[in-house]
PDB file of C-alpha atoms in Angstrom:
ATOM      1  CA  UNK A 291     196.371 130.166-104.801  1.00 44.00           C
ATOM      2  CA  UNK A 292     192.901 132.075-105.296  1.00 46.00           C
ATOM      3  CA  UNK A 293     191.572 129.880-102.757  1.00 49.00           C
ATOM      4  CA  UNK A 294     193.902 130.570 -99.731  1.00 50.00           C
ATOM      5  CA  UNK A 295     193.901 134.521-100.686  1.00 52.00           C
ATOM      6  CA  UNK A 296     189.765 134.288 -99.649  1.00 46.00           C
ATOM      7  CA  UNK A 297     190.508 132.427 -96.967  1.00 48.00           C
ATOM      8  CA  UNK A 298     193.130 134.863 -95.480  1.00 52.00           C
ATOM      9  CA  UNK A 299     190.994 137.817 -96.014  1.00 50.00           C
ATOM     10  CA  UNK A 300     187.559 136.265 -95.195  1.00 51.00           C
ATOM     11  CA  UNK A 301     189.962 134.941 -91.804  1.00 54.00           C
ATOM     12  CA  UNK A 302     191.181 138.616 -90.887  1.00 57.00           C
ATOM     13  CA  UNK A 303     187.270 140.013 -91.401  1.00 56.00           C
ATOM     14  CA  UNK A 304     186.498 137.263 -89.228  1.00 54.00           C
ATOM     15  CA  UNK A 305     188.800 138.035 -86.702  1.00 61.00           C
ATOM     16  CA  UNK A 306     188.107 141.955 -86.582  1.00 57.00           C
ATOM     17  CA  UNK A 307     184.708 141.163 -86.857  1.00 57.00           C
ATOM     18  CA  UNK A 308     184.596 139.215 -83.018  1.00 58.00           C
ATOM     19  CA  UNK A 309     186.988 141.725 -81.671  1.00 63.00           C
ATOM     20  CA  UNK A 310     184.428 144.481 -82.037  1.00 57.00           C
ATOM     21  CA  UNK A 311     181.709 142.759 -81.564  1.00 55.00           C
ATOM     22  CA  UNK A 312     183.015 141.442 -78.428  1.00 58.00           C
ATOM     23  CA  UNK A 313     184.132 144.825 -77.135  1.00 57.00           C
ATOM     24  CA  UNK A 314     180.251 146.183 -77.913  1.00 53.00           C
ATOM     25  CA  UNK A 315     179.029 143.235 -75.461  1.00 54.00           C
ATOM     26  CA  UNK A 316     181.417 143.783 -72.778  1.00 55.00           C
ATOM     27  CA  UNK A 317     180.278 147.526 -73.086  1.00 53.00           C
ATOM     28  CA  UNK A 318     176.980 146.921 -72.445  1.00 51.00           C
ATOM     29  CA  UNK A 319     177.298 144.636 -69.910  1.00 53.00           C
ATOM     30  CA  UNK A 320     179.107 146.743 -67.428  1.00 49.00           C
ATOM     31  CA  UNK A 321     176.751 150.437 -68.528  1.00 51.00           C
ATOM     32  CA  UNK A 322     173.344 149.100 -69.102  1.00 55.00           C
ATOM     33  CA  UNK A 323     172.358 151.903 -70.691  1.00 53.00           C
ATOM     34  CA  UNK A 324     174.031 150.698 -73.600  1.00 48.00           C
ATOM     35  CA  UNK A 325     172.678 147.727 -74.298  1.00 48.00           C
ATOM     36  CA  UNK A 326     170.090 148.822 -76.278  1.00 51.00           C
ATOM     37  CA  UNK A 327     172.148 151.443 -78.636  1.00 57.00           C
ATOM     38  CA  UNK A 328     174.967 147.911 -78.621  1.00 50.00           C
ATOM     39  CA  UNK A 329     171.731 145.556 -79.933  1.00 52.00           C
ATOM     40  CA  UNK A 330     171.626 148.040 -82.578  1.00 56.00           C
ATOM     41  CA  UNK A 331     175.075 148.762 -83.410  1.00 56.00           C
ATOM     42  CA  UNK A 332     175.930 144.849 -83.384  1.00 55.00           C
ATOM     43  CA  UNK A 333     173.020 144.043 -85.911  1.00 58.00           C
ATOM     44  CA  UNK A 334     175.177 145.395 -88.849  1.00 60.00           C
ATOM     45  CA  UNK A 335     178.630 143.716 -87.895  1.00 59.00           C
ATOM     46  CA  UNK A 336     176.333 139.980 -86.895  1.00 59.00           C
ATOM     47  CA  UNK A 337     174.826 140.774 -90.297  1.00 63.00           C
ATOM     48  CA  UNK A 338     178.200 140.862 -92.071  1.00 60.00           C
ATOM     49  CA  UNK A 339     179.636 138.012 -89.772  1.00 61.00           C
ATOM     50  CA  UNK A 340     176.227 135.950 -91.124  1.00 68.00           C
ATOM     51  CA  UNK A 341     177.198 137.002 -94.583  1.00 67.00           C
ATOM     52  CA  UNK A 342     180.883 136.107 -94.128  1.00 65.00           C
ATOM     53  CA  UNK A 343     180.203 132.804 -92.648  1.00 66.00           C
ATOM     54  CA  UNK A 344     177.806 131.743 -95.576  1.00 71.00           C
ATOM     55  CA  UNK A 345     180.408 132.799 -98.365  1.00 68.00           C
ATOM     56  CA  UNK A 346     183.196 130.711 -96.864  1.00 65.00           C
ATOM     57  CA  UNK A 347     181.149 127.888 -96.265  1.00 69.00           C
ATOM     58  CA  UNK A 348     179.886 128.138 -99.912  1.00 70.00           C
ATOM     59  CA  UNK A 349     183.930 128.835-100.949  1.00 72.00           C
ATOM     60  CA  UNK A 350     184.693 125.321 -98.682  1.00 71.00           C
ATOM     61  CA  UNK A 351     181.676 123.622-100.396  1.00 72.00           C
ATOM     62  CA  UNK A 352     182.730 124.306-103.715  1.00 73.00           C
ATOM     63  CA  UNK A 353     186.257 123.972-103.283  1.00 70.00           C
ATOM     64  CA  UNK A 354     185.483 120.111-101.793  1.00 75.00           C
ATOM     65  CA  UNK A 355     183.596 119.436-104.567  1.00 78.00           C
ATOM     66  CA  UNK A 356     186.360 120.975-106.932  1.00 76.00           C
ATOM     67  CA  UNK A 357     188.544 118.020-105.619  1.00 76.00           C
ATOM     68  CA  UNK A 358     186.259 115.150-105.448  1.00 80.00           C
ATOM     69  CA  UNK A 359     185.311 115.941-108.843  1.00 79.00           C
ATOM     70  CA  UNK A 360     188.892 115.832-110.178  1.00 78.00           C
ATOM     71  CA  UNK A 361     189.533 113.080-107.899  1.00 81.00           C
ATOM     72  CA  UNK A 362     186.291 111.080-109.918  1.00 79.00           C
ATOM     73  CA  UNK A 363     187.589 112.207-113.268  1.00 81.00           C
ATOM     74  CA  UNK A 364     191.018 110.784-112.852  1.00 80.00           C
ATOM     75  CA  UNK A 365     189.433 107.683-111.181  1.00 79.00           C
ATOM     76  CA  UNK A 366     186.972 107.320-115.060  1.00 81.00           C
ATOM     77  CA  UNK A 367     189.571 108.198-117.013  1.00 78.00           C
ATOM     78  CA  UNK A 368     191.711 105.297-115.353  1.00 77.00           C
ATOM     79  CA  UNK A 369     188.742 102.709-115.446  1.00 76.00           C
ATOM     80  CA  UNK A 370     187.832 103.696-119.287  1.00 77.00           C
ATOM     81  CA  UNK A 371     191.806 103.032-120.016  1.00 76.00           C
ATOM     82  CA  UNK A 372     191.785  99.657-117.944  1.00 75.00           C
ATOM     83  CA  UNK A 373     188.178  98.655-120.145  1.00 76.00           C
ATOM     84  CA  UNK A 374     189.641  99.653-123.192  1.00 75.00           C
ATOM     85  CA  UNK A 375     193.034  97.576-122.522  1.00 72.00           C
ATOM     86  CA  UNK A 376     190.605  94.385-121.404  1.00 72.00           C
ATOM     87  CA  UNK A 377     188.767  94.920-124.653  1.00 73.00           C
ATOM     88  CA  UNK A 378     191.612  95.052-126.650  1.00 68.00           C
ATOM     89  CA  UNK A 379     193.392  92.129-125.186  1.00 73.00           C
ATOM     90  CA  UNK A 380     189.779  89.963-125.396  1.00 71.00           C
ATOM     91  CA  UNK A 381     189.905  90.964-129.613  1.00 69.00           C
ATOM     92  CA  UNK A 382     193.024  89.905-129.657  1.00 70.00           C
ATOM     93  CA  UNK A 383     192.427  86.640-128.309  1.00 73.00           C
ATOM     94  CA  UNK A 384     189.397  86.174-130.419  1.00 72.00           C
ATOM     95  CA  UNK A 385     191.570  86.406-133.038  1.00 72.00           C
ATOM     96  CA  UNK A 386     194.353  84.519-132.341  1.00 70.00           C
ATOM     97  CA  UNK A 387     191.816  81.816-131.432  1.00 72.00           C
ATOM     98  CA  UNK A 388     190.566  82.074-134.953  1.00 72.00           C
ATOM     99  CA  UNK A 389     193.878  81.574-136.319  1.00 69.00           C
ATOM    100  CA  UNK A 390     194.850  78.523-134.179  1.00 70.00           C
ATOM    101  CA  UNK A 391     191.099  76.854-135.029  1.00 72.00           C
ATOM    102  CA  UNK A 392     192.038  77.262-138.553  1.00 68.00           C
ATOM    103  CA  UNK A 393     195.454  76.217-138.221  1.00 70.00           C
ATOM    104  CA  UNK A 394     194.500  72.863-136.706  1.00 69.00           C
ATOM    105  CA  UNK A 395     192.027  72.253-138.894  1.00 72.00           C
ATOM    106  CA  UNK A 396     193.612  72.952-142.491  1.00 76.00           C
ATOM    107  CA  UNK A 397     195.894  70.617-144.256  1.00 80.00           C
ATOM    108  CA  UNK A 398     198.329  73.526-145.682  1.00 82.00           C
ATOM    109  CA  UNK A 399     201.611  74.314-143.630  1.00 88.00           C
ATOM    110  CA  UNK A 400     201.693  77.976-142.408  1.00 89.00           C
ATOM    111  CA  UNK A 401     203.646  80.418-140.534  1.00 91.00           C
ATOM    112  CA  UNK A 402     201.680  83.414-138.617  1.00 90.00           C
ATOM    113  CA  UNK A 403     202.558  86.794-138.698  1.00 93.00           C
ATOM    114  CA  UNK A 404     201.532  90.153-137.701  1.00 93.00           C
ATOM    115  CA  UNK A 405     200.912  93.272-139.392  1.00 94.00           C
ATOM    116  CA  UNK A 406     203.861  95.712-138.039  1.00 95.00           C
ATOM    117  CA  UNK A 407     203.431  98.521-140.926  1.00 94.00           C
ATOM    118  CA  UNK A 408     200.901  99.839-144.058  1.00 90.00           C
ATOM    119  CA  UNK A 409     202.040 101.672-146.963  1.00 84.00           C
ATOM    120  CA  UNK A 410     201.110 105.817-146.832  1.00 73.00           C
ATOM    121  CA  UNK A 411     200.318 106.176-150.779  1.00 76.00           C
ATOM    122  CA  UNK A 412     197.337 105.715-152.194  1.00 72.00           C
ATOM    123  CA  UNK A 413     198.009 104.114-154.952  1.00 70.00           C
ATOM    124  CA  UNK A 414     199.259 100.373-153.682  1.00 77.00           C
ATOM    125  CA  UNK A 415     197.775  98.795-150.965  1.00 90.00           C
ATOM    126  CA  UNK A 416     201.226  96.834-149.067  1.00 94.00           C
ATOM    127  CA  UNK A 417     201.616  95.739-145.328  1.00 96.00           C
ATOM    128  CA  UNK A 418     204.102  94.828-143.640  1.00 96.00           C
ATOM    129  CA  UNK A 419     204.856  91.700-141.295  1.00 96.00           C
ATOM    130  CA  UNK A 420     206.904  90.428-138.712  1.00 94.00           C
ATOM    131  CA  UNK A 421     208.321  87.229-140.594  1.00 95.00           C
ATOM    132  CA  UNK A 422     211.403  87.316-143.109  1.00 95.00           C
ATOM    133  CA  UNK A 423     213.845  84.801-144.738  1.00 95.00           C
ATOM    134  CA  UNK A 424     214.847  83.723-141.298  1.00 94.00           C
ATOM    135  CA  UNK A 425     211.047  82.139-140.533  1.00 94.00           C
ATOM    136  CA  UNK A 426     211.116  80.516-143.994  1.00 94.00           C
ATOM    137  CA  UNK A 427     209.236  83.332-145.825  1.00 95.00           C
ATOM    138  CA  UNK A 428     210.079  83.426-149.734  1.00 95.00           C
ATOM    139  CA  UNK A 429     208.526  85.626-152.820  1.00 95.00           C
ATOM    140  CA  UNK A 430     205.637  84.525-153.578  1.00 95.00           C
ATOM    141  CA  UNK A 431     204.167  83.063-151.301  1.00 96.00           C
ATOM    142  CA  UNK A 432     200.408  83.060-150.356  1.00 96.00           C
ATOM    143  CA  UNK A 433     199.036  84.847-147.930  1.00 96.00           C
ATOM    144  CA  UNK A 434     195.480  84.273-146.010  1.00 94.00           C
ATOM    145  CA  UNK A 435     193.830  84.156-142.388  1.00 92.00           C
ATOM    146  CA  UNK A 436     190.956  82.246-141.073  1.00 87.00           C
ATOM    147  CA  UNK A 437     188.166  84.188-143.554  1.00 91.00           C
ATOM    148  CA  UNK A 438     190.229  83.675-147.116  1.00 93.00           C
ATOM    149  CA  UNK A 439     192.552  85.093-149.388  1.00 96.00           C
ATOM    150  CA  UNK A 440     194.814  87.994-147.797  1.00 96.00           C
ATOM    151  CA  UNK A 441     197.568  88.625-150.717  1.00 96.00           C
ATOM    152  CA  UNK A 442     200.706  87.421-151.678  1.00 96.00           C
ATOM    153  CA  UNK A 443     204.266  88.638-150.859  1.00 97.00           C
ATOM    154  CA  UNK A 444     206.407  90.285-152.821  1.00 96.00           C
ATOM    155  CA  UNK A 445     209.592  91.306-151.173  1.00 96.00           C
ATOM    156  CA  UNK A 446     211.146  89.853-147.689  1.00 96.00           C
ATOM    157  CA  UNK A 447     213.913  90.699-145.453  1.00 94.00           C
ATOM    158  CA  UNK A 448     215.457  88.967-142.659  1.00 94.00           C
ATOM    159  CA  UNK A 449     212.889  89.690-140.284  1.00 95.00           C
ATOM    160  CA  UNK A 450     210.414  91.101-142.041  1.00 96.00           C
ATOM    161  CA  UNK A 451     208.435  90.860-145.335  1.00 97.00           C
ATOM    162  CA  UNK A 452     206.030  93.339-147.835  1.00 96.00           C
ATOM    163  CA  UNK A 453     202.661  91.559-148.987  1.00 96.00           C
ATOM    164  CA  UNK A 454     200.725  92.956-151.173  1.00 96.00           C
ATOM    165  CA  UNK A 455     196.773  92.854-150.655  1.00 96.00           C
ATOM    166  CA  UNK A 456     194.044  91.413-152.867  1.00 96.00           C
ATOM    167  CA  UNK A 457     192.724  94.791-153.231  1.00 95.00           C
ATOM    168  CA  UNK A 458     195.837  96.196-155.226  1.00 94.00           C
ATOM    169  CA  UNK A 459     195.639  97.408-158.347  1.00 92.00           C
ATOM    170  CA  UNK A 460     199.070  95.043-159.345  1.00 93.00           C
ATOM    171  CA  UNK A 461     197.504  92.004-157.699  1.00 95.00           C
ATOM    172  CA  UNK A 462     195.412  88.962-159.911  1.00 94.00           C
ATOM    173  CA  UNK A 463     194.492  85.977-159.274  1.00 96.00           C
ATOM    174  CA  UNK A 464     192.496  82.882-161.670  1.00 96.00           C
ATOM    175  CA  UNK A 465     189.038  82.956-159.216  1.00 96.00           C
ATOM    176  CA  UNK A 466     185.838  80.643-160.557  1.00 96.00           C
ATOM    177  CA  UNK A 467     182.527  81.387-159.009  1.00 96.00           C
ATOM    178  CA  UNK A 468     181.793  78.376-156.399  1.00 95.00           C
ATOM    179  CA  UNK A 469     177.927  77.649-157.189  1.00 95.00           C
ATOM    180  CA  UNK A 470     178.495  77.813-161.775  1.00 95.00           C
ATOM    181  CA  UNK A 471     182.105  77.253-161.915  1.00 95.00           C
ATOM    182  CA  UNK A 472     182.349  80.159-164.210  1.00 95.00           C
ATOM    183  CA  UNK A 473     186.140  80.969-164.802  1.00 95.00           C
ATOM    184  CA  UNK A 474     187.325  84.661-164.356  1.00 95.00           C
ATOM    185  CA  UNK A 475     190.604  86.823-162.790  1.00 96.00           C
ATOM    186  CA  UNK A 476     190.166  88.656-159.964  1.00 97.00           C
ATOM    187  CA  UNK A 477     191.878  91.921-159.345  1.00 95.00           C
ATOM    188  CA  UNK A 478     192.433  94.467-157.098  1.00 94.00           C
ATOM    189  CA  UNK A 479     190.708  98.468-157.439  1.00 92.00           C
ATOM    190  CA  UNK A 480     192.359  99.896-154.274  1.00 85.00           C
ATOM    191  CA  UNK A 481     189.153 100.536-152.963  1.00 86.00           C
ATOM    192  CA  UNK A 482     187.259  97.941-150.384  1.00 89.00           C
ATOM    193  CA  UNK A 483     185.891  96.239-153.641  1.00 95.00           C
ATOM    194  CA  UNK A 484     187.673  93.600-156.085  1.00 97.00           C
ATOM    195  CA  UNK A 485     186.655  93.192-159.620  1.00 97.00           C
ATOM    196  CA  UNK A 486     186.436  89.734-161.339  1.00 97.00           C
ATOM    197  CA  UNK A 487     186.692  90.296-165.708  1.00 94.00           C
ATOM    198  CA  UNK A 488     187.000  88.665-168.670  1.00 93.00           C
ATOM    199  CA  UNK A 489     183.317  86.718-168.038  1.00 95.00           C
ATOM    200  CA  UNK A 490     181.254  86.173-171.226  1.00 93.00           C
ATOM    201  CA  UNK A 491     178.112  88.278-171.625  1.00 89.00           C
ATOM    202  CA  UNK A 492     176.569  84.692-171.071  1.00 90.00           C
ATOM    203  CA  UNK A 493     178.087  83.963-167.854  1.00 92.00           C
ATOM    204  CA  UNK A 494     176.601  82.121-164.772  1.00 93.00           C
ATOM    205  CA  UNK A 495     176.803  84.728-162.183  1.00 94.00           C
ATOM    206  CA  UNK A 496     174.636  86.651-159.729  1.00 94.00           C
ATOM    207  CA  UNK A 497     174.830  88.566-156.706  1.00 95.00           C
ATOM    208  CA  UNK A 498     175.970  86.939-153.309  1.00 95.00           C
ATOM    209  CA  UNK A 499     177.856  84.191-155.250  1.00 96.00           C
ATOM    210  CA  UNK A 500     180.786  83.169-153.341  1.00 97.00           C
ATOM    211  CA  UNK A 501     184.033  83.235-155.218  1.00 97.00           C
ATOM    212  CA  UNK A 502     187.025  81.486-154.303  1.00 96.00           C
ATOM    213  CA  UNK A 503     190.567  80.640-155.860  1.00 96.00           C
ATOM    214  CA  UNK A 504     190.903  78.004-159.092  1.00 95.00           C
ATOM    215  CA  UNK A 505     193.965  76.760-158.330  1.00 91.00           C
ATOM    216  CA  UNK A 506     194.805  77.483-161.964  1.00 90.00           C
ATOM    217  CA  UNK A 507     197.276  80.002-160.667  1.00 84.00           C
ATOM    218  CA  UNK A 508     200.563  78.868-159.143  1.00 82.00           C
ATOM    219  CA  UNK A 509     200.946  78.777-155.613  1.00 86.00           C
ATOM    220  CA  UNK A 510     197.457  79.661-155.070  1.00 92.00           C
ATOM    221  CA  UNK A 511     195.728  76.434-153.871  1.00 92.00           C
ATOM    222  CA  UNK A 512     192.196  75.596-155.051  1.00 93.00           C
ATOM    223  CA  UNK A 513     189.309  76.782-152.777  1.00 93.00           C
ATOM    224  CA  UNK A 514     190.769  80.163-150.343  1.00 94.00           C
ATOM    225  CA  UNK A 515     187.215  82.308-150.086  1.00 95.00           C
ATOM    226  CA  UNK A 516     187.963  85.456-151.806  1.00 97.00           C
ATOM    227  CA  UNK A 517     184.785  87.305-151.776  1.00 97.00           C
ATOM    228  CA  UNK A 518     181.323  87.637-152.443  1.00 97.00           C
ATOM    229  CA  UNK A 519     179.600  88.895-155.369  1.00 97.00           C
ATOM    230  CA  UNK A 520     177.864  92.738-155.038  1.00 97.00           C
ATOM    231  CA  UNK A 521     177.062  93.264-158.554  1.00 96.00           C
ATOM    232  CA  UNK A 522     177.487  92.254-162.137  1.00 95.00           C
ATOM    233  CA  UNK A 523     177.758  95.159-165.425  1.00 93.00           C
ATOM    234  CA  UNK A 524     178.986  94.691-169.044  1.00 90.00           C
ATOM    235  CA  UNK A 525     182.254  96.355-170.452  1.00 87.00           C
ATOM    236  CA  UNK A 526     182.745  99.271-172.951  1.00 85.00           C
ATOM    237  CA  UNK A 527     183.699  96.488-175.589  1.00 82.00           C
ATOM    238  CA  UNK A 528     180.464  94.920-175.161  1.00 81.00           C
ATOM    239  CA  UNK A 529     182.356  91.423-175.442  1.00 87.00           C
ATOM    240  CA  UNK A 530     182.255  90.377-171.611  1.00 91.00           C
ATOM    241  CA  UNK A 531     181.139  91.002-168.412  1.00 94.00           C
ATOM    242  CA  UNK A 532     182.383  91.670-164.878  1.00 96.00           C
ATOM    243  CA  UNK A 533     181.702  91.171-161.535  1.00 97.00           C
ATOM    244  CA  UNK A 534     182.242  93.645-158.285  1.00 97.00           C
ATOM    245  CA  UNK A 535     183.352  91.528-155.426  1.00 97.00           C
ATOM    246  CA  UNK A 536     183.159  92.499-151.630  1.00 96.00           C
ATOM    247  CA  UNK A 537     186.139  90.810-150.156  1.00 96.00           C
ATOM    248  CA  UNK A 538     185.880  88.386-147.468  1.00 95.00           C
ATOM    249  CA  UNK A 539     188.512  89.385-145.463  1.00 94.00           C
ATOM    250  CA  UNK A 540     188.410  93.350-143.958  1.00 92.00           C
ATOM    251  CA  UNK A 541     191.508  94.157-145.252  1.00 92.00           C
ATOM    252  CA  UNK A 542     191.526  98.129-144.036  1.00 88.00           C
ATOM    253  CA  UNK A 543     191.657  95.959-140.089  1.00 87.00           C
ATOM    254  CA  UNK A 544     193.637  92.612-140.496  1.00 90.00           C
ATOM    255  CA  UNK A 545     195.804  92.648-138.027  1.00 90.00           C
ATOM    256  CA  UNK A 546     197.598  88.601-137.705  1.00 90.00           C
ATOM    257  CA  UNK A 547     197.960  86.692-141.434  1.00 94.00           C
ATOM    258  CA  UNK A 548     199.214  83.505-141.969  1.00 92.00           C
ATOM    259  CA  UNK A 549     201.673  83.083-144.425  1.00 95.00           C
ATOM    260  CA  UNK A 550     201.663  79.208-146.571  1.00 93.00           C
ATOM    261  CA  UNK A 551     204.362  77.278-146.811  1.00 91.00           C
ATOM    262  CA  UNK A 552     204.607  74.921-150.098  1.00 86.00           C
TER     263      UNK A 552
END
């Protein structure tokens, strides 16, 4: 609206500006005696009709750019959205990929799932998937993706079912370290860590050890990667040991699980 209001008056100065200009010519034309005093008198109005001239053309300038600037911007913003959605869609099938590889290739029955909801308190660590009682789900039952232990579930619904993570404080598991054997129980810490106890002070571990499942506890079959070892300290009893375990699987960005069927 600011635009067209300079345009209107820069128009009308325009247009008053040739009227008198032109009248001063005519003048001095037809009484020659004029023309000189007219030269003069005309340099003032040509030097404002200059002046007007360069600040609309700057005004048209800037307002063009104005446009095709907005005009790029929404152009980016829609490229940057259609990346973004091809990226998203090429993780996606990177993953599911992964999950069908290991599908084929393992000997346990499974179901997949998706993640469709996390818990908001900081003190469990539950998800939420797209499976029930309907697809076969029961308490209980292990979960895992291509990279190793997930969690286990612990409530289902028709549709849907809660599974609680490896990194809960509630969750355990009989783990042995896969290079010694050495026996232990992972747990959870609610942090991106798990913690492996009850080793003896004497106990065959070190860092990067991989750790997987014993098959000692039920439903938990022998050999699902948990984790890798980070560190190793000695508890306040002085009895035994433990072990800080980086999980395998980035639980804080799973999005697709499988669930295993018995």
């Amino acid at each position: 609206m600011l635009i067209e209001d300079v345009f209107k008056f820069k128009k009308k100065s325009l247009i008053y500006t040739a009227i008198f200009v032109s009248f001063l010519l005519l003048f001095s034309i037809l009484i020659p005696t004029l023309r000189t005093p007219a030269f003069e008198i005309l340099k003032y109005p040509l030097g404002l009709f200059t002046l007007i001239s360069r600040e609309v053309e700057g005004i048209i300038f800037y307002h063009r750019n104005f446009v095709q600037n907005e005009k790029l911007k929404k152009e980016i913003d829609f490229l940057k959205k259609k990346v973004n959605a091809a990226n998203e869609v090429y993780l996606e099938n990177r993953r599911l990929k992964n999950l069908l590889s290991f599908k084929q290739k393992t000997h346990l029955k499974v179901v997949s799932a998706r993640i469709i909801g996390r818990s908001a308190d900081n003190w469990s660590s539950i998800v939420i998937i797209d499976k029930g009682s309907y697809n076969g789900i029961k308490r209980g039952f292990v979960v895992i993706n291509y990279l190793g232990l997930v969690g286990r579930v612990i409530e289902t619904g028709g549709s849907t079912s809660k599974i609680m993570l490896i990194n809960d404080p509630g969750f355990g598991v009989s783990a042995i370290v896969q290079r010694s054997r050495q026996e232990g129980l992972v747990s959870g810490t609610l942090g991106r860590s798990l913690i492996m106890k009850y080793l003896p002070k004497d106990a065959d571990i070190r860092a990067c050890d991989v750790v997987i499942t014993s098959g000692l506890t039920e439903a938990y079959p022998k050999g699902l990667l948990i984790g890798s070892v980070i560190s190793i300290g000695e508890e306040f009893s002085g009895l035994t040991c433990y072990a800080i375990i980086k999980p395998t699987v980035n639980l804080s960005s799973i999005e697709e699980v499988l669930i295993i069927i018995p």
